[in-house]
PDB file of C-alpha atoms in Angstrom:
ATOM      1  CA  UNK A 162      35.462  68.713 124.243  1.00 94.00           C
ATOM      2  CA  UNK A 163      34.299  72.045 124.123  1.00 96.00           C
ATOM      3  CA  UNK A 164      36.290  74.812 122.127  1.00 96.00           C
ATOM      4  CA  UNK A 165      36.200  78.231 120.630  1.00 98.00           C
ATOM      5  CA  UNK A 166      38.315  78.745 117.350  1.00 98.00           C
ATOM      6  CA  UNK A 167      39.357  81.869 116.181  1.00 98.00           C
ATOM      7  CA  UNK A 168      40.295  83.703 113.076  1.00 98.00           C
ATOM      8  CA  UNK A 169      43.694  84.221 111.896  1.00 98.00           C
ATOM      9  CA  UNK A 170      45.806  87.314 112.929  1.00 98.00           C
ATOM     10  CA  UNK A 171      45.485  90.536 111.507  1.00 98.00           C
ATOM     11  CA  UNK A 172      47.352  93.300 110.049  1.00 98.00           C
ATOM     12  CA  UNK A 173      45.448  96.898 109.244  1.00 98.00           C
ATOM     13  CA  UNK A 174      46.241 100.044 108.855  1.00 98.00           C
ATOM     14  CA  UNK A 175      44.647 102.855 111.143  1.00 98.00           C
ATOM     15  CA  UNK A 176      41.585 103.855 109.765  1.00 98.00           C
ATOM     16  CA  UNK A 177      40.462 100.113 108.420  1.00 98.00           C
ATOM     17  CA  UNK A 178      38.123  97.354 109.803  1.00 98.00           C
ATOM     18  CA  UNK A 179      38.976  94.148 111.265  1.00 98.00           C
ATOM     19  CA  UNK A 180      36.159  91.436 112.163  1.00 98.00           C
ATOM     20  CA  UNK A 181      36.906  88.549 113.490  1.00 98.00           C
ATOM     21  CA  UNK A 182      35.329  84.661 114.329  1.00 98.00           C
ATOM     22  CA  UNK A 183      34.719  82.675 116.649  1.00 98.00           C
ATOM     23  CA  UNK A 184      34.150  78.997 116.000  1.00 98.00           C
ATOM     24  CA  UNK A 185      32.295  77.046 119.092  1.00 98.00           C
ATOM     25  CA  UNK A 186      32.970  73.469 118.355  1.00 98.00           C
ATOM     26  CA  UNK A 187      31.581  70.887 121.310  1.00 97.00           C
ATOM     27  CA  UNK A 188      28.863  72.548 122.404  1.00 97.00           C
ATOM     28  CA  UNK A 189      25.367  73.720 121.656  1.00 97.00           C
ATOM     29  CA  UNK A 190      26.456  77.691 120.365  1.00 98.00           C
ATOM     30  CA  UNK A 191      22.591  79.129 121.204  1.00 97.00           C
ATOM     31  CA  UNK A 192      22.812  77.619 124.755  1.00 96.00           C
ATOM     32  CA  UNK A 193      25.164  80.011 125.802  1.00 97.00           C
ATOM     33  CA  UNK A 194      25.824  83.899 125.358  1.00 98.00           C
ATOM     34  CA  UNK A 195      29.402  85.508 123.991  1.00 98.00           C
ATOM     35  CA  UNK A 196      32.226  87.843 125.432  1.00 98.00           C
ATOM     36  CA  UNK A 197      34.257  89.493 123.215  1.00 98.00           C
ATOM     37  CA  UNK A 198      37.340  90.863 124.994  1.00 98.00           C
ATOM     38  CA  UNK A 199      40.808  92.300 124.138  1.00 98.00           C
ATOM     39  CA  UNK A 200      44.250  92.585 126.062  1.00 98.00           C
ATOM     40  CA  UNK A 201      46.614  95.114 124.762  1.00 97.00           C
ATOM     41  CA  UNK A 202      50.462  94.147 125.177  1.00 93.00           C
ATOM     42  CA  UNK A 203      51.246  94.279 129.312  1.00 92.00           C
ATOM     43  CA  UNK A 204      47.313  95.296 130.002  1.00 96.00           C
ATOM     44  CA  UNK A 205      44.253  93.939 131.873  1.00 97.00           C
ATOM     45  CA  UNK A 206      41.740  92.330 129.838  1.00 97.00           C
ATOM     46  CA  UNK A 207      39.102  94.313 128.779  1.00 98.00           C
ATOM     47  CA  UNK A 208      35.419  93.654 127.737  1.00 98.00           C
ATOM     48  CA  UNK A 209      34.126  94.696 124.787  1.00 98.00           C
ATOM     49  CA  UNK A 210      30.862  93.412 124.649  1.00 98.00           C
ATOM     50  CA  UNK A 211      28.704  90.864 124.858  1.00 98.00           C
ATOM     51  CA  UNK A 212      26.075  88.436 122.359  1.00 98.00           C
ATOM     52  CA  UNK A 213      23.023  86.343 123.362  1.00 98.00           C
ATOM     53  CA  UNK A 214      24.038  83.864 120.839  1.00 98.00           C
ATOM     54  CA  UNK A 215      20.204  82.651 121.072  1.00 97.00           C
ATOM     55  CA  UNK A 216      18.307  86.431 119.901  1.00 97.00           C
ATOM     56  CA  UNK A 217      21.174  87.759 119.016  1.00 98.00           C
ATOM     57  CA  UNK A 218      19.984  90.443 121.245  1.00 98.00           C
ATOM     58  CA  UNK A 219      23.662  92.323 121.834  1.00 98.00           C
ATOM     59  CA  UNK A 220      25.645  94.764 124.582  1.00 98.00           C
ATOM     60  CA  UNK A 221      28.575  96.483 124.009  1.00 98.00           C
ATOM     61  CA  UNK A 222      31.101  98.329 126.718  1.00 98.00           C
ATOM     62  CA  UNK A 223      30.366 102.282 126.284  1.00 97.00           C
ATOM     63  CA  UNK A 224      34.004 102.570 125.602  1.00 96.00           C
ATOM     64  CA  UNK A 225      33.786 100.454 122.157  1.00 94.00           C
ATOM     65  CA  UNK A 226      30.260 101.709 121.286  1.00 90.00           C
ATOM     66  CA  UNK A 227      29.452 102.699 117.766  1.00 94.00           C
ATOM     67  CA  UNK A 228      33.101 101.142 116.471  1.00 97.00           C
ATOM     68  CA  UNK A 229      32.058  97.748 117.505  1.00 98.00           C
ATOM     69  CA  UNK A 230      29.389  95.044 115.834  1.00 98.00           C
ATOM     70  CA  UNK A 231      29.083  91.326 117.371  1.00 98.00           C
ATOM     71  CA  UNK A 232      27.312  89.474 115.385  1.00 98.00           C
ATOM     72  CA  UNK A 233      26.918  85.393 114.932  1.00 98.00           C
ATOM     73  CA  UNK A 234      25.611  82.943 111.876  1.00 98.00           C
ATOM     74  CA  UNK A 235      23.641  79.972 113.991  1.00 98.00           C
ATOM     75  CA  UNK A 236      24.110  77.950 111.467  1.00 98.00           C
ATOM     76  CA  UNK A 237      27.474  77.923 111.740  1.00 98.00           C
ATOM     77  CA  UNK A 238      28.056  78.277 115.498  1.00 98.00           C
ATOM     78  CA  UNK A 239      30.021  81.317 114.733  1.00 98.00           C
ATOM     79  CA  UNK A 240      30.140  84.387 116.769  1.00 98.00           C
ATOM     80  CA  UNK A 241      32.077  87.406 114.932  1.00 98.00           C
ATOM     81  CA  UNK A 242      33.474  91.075 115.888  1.00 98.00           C
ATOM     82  CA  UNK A 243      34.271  93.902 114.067  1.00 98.00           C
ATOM     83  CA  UNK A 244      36.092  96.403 114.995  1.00 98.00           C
ATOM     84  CA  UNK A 245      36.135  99.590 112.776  1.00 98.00           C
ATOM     85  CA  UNK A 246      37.901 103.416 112.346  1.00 97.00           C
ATOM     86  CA  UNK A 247      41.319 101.247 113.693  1.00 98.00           C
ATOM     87  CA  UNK A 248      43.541 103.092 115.105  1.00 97.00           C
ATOM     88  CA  UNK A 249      47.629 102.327 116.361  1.00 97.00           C
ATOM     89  CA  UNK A 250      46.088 101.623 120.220  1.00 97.00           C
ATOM     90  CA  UNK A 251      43.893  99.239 118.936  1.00 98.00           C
ATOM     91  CA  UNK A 252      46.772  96.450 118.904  1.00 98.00           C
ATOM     92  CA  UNK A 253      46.036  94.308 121.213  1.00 98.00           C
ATOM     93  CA  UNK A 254      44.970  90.039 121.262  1.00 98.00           C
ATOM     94  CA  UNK A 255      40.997  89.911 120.858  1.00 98.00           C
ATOM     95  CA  UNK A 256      39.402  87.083 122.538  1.00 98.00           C
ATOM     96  CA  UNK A 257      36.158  85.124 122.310  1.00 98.00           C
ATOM     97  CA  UNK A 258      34.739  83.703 125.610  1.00 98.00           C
ATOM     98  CA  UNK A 259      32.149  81.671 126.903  1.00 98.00           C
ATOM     99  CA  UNK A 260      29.759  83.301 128.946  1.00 97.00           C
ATOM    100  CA  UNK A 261      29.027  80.379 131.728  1.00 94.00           C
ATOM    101  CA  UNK A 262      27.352  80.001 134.766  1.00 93.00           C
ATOM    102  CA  UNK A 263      28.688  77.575 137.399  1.00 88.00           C
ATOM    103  CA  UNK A 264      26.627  77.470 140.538  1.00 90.00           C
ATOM    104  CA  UNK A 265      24.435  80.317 139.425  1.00 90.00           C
ATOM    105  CA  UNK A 266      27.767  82.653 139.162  1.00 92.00           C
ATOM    106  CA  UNK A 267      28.659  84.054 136.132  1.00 94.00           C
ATOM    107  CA  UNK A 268      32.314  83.506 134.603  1.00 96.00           C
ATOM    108  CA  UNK A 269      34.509  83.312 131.291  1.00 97.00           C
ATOM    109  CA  UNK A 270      35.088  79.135 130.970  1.00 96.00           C
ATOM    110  CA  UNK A 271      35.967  78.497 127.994  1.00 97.00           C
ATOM    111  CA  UNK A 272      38.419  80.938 125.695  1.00 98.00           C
ATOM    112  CA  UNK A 273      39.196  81.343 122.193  1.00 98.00           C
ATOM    113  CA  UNK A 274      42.891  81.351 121.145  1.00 97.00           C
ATOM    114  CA  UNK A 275      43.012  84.604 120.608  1.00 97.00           C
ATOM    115  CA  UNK A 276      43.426  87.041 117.380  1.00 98.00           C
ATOM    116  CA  UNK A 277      46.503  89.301 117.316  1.00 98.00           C
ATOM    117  CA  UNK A 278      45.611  92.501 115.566  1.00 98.00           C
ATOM    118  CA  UNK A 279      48.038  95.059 114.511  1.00 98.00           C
ATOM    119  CA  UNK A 280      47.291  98.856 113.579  1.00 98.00           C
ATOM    120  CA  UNK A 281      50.149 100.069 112.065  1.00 97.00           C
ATOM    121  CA  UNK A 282      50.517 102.204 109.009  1.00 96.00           C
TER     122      UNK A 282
ATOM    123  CA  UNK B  22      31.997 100.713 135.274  1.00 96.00           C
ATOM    124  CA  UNK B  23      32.818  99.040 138.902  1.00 98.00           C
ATOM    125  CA  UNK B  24      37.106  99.766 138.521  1.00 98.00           C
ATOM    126  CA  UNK B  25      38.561  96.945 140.295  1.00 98.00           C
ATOM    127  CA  UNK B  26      41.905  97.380 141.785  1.00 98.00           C
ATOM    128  CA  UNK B  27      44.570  94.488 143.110  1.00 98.00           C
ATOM    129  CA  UNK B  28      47.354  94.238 145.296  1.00 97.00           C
ATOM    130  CA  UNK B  29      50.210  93.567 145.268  1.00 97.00           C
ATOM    131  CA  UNK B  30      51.022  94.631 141.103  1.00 97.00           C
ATOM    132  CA  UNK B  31      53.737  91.685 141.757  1.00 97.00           C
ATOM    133  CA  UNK B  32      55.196  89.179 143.937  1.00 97.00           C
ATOM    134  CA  UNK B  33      57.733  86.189 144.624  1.00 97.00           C
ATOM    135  CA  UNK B  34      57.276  83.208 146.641  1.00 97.00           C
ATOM    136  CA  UNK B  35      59.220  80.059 146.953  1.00 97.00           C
ATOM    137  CA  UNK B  36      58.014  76.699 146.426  1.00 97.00           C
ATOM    138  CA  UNK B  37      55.549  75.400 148.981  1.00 97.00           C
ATOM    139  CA  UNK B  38      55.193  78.876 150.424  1.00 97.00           C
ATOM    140  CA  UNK B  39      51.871  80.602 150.393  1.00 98.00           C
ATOM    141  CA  UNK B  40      50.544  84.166 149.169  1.00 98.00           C
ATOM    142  CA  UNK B  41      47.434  86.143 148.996  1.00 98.00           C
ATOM    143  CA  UNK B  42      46.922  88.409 146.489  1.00 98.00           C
ATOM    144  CA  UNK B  43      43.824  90.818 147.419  1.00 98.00           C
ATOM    145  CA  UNK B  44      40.919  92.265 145.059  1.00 98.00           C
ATOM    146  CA  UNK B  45      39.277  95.271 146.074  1.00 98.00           C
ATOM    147  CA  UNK B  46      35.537  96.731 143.953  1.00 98.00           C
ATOM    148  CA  UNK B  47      34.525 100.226 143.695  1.00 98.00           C
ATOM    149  CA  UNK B  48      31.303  99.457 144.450  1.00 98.00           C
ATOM    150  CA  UNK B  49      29.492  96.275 146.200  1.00 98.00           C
ATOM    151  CA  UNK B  50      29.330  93.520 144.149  1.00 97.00           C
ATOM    152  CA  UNK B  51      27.836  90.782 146.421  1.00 96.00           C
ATOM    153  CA  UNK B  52      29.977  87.422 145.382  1.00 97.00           C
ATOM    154  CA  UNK B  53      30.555  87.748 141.975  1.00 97.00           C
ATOM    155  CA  UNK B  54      33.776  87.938 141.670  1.00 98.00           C
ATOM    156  CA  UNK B  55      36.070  85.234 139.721  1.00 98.00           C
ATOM    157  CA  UNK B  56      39.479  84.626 139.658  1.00 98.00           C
ATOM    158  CA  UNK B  57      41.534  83.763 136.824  1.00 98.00           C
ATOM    159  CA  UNK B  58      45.403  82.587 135.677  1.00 98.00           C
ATOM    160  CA  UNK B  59      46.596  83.854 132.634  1.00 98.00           C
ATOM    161  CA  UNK B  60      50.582  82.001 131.697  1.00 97.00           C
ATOM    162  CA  UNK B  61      52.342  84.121 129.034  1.00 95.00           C
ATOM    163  CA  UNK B  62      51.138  83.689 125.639  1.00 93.00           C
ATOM    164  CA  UNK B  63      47.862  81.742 126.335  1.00 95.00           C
ATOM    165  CA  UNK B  64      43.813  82.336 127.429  1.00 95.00           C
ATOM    166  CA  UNK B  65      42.757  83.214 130.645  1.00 96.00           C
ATOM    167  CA  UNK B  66      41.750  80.716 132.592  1.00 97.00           C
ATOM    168  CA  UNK B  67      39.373  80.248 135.664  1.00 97.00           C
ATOM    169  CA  UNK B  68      40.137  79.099 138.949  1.00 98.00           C
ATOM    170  CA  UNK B  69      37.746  80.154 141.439  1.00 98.00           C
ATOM    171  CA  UNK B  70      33.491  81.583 140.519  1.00 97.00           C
ATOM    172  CA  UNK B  71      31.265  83.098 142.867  1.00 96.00           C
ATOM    173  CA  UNK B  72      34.215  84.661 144.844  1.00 97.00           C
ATOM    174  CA  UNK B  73      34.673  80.601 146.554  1.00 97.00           C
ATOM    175  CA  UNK B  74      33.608  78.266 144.405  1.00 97.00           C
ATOM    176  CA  UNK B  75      36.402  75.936 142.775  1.00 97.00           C
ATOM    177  CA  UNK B  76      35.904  75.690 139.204  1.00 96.00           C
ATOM    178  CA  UNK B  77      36.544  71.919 138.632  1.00 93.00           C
ATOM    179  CA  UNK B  78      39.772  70.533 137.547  1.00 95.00           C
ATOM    180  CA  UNK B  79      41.849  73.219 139.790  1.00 97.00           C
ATOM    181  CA  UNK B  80      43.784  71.897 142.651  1.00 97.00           C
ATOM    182  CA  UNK B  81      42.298  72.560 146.398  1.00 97.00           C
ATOM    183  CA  UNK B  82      45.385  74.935 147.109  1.00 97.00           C
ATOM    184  CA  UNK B  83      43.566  77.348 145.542  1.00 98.00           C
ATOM    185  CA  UNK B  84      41.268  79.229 148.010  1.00 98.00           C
ATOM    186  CA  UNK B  85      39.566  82.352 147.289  1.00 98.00           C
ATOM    187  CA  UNK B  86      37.169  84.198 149.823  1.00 98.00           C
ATOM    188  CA  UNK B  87      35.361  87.728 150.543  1.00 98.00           C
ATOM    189  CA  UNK B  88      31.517  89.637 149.729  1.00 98.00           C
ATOM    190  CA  UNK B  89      30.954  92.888 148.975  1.00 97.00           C
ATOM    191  CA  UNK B  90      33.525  94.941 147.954  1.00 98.00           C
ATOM    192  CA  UNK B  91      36.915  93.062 149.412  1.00 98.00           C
ATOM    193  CA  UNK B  92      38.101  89.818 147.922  1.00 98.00           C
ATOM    194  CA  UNK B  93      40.858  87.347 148.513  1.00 98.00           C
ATOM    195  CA  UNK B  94      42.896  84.613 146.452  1.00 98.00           C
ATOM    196  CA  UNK B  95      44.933  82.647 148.719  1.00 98.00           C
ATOM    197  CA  UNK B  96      47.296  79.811 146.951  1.00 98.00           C
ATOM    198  CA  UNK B  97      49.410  77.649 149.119  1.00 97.00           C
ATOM    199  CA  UNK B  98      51.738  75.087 148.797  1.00 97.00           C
ATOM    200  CA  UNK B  99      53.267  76.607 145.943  1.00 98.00           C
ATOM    201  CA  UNK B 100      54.344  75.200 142.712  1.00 97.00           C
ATOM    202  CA  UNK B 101      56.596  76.117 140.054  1.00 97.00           C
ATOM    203  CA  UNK B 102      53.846  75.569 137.479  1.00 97.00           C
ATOM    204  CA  UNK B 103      51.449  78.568 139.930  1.00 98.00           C
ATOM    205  CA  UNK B 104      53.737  81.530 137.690  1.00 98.00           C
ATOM    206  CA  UNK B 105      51.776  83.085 136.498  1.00 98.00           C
ATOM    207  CA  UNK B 106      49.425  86.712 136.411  1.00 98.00           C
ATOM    208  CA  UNK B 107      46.384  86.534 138.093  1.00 98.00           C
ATOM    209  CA  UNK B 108      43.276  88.464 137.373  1.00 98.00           C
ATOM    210  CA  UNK B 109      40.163  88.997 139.819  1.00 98.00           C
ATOM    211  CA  UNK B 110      36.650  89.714 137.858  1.00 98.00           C
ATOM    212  CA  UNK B 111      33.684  90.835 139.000  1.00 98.00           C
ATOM    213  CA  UNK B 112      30.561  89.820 136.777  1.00 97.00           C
ATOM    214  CA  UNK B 113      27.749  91.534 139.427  1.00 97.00           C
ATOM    215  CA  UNK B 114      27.380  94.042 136.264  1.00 97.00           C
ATOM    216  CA  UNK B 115      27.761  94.400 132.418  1.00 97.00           C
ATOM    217  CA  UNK B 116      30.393  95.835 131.578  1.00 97.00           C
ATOM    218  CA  UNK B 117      32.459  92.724 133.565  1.00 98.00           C
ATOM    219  CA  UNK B 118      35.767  94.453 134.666  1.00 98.00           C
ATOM    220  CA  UNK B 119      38.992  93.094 135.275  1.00 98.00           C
ATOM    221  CA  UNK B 120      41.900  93.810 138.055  1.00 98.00           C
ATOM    222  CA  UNK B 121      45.054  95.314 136.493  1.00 98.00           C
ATOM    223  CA  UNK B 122      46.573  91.800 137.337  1.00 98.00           C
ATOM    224  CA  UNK B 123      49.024  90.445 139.837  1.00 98.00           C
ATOM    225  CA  UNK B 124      52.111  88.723 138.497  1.00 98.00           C
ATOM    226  CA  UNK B 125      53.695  85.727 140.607  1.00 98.00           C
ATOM    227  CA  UNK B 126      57.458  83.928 140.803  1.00 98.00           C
ATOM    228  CA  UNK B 127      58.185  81.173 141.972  1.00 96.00           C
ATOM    229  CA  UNK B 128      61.352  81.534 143.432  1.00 92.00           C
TER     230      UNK B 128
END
């Protein structure tokens, strides 16, 4: 069955880095590519960006850019995210997701558990 | 970034009524729009890819329809276990953008 396990939650204080992983378990990891998006409490989901777990070849949303790295370890079937220069709006649950295409349409199938992350000082 | 907007923000239905809960793109996005179900506390998940298309596993009383820029989700015969938010999606571009969500009783 396939699965994506994440890292436990987090607590940081603004200013810090957080990076997270993603564990694919059930699945070949390099067949498919990586989301990385968050939901802050009450909000929309919202991408962050994107890995081809494959090249390692990488995209991330221009709101994130230059705080955000996505990187993954093959050899472990690991995808990771870190967010740095934290700040209190940060807080939020950060998700792994399967990039998937069913019928030749692209969606999210398969989703971590999620990461809680605070930013509090 | 293609903003994607939904209507209603919220709603309440009875059991075995029906809703439709619309999805609306700032720009033309052709069919790729997905819809998901989020339950409080828990992932995301998919229901309908390719603005049609029944991801498997999800009952047939979910219908979802629309191209280009207007989009509908259409549940019927509701059930108490359909509260939930749902979230349209459009993947035409990177970055994908999400709906600010529609949240559904079940009365």
């Amino acid at each position: 069955q396939v699965h994506l396990v994440q890292s436990g939650a987090e607590v940081k204080k603004p200013g810090a880095s957080v990076k997270i992983s993603c564990k694919a378990l059930g699945y070949t990891f390099t067949n498919s590519a990586m989301y990385w998006v968050r939901q802050a409490p009450g909000q929309r989901p919202e991408c962050m960006g994107w890995i081809n777990t494959g090249t390692g070849d990488t995209k991330y949303s221009q709101k994130f850019q230059g705080r955000v790295s996505i990187t993954r370890d093959t050899s472990a079937s690991t995808a990771y995210m870190e967010l740095s220069s934290l700040r209190p709006e940060d807080t939020a649950v950060y998700s792994c997701a399967r990039d998937w295409y069913s019928s030749g349409w692209r969606t999210m199938d398969v989703w971590g558990q999620g990461t809680t992350v605070i930013v509090s000082s | 970034d293609i903003q994607m907007t939904q209507s209603p923000s919220s709603l309440s239905a009875s059991v075995g009524g029906r809703v439709t809960i619309t999805c609306r793109a700032s720009q033309t996005i052709s069919k790729s729009l997905n819809w998901y179900q989020q339950k409080v506390g828990k992932a995301p998940k998919v229901l309908i890819y390719g603005a049609s298309g029944l991801q498997g596993g999800v009952p047939s009383r979910f219908r979802g329809s629309g191209s280009g820029t207007d989009f509908t989700l259409t549940i019927s015969s509701l059930q108490p276990e359909d509260s939930a938010t749902y979230y349209c999606q459009q993947s035409y571009t990177f970055p994908v953008t999400f709906g600010q969500g529609t949240r559904l009783e079940i009365k």
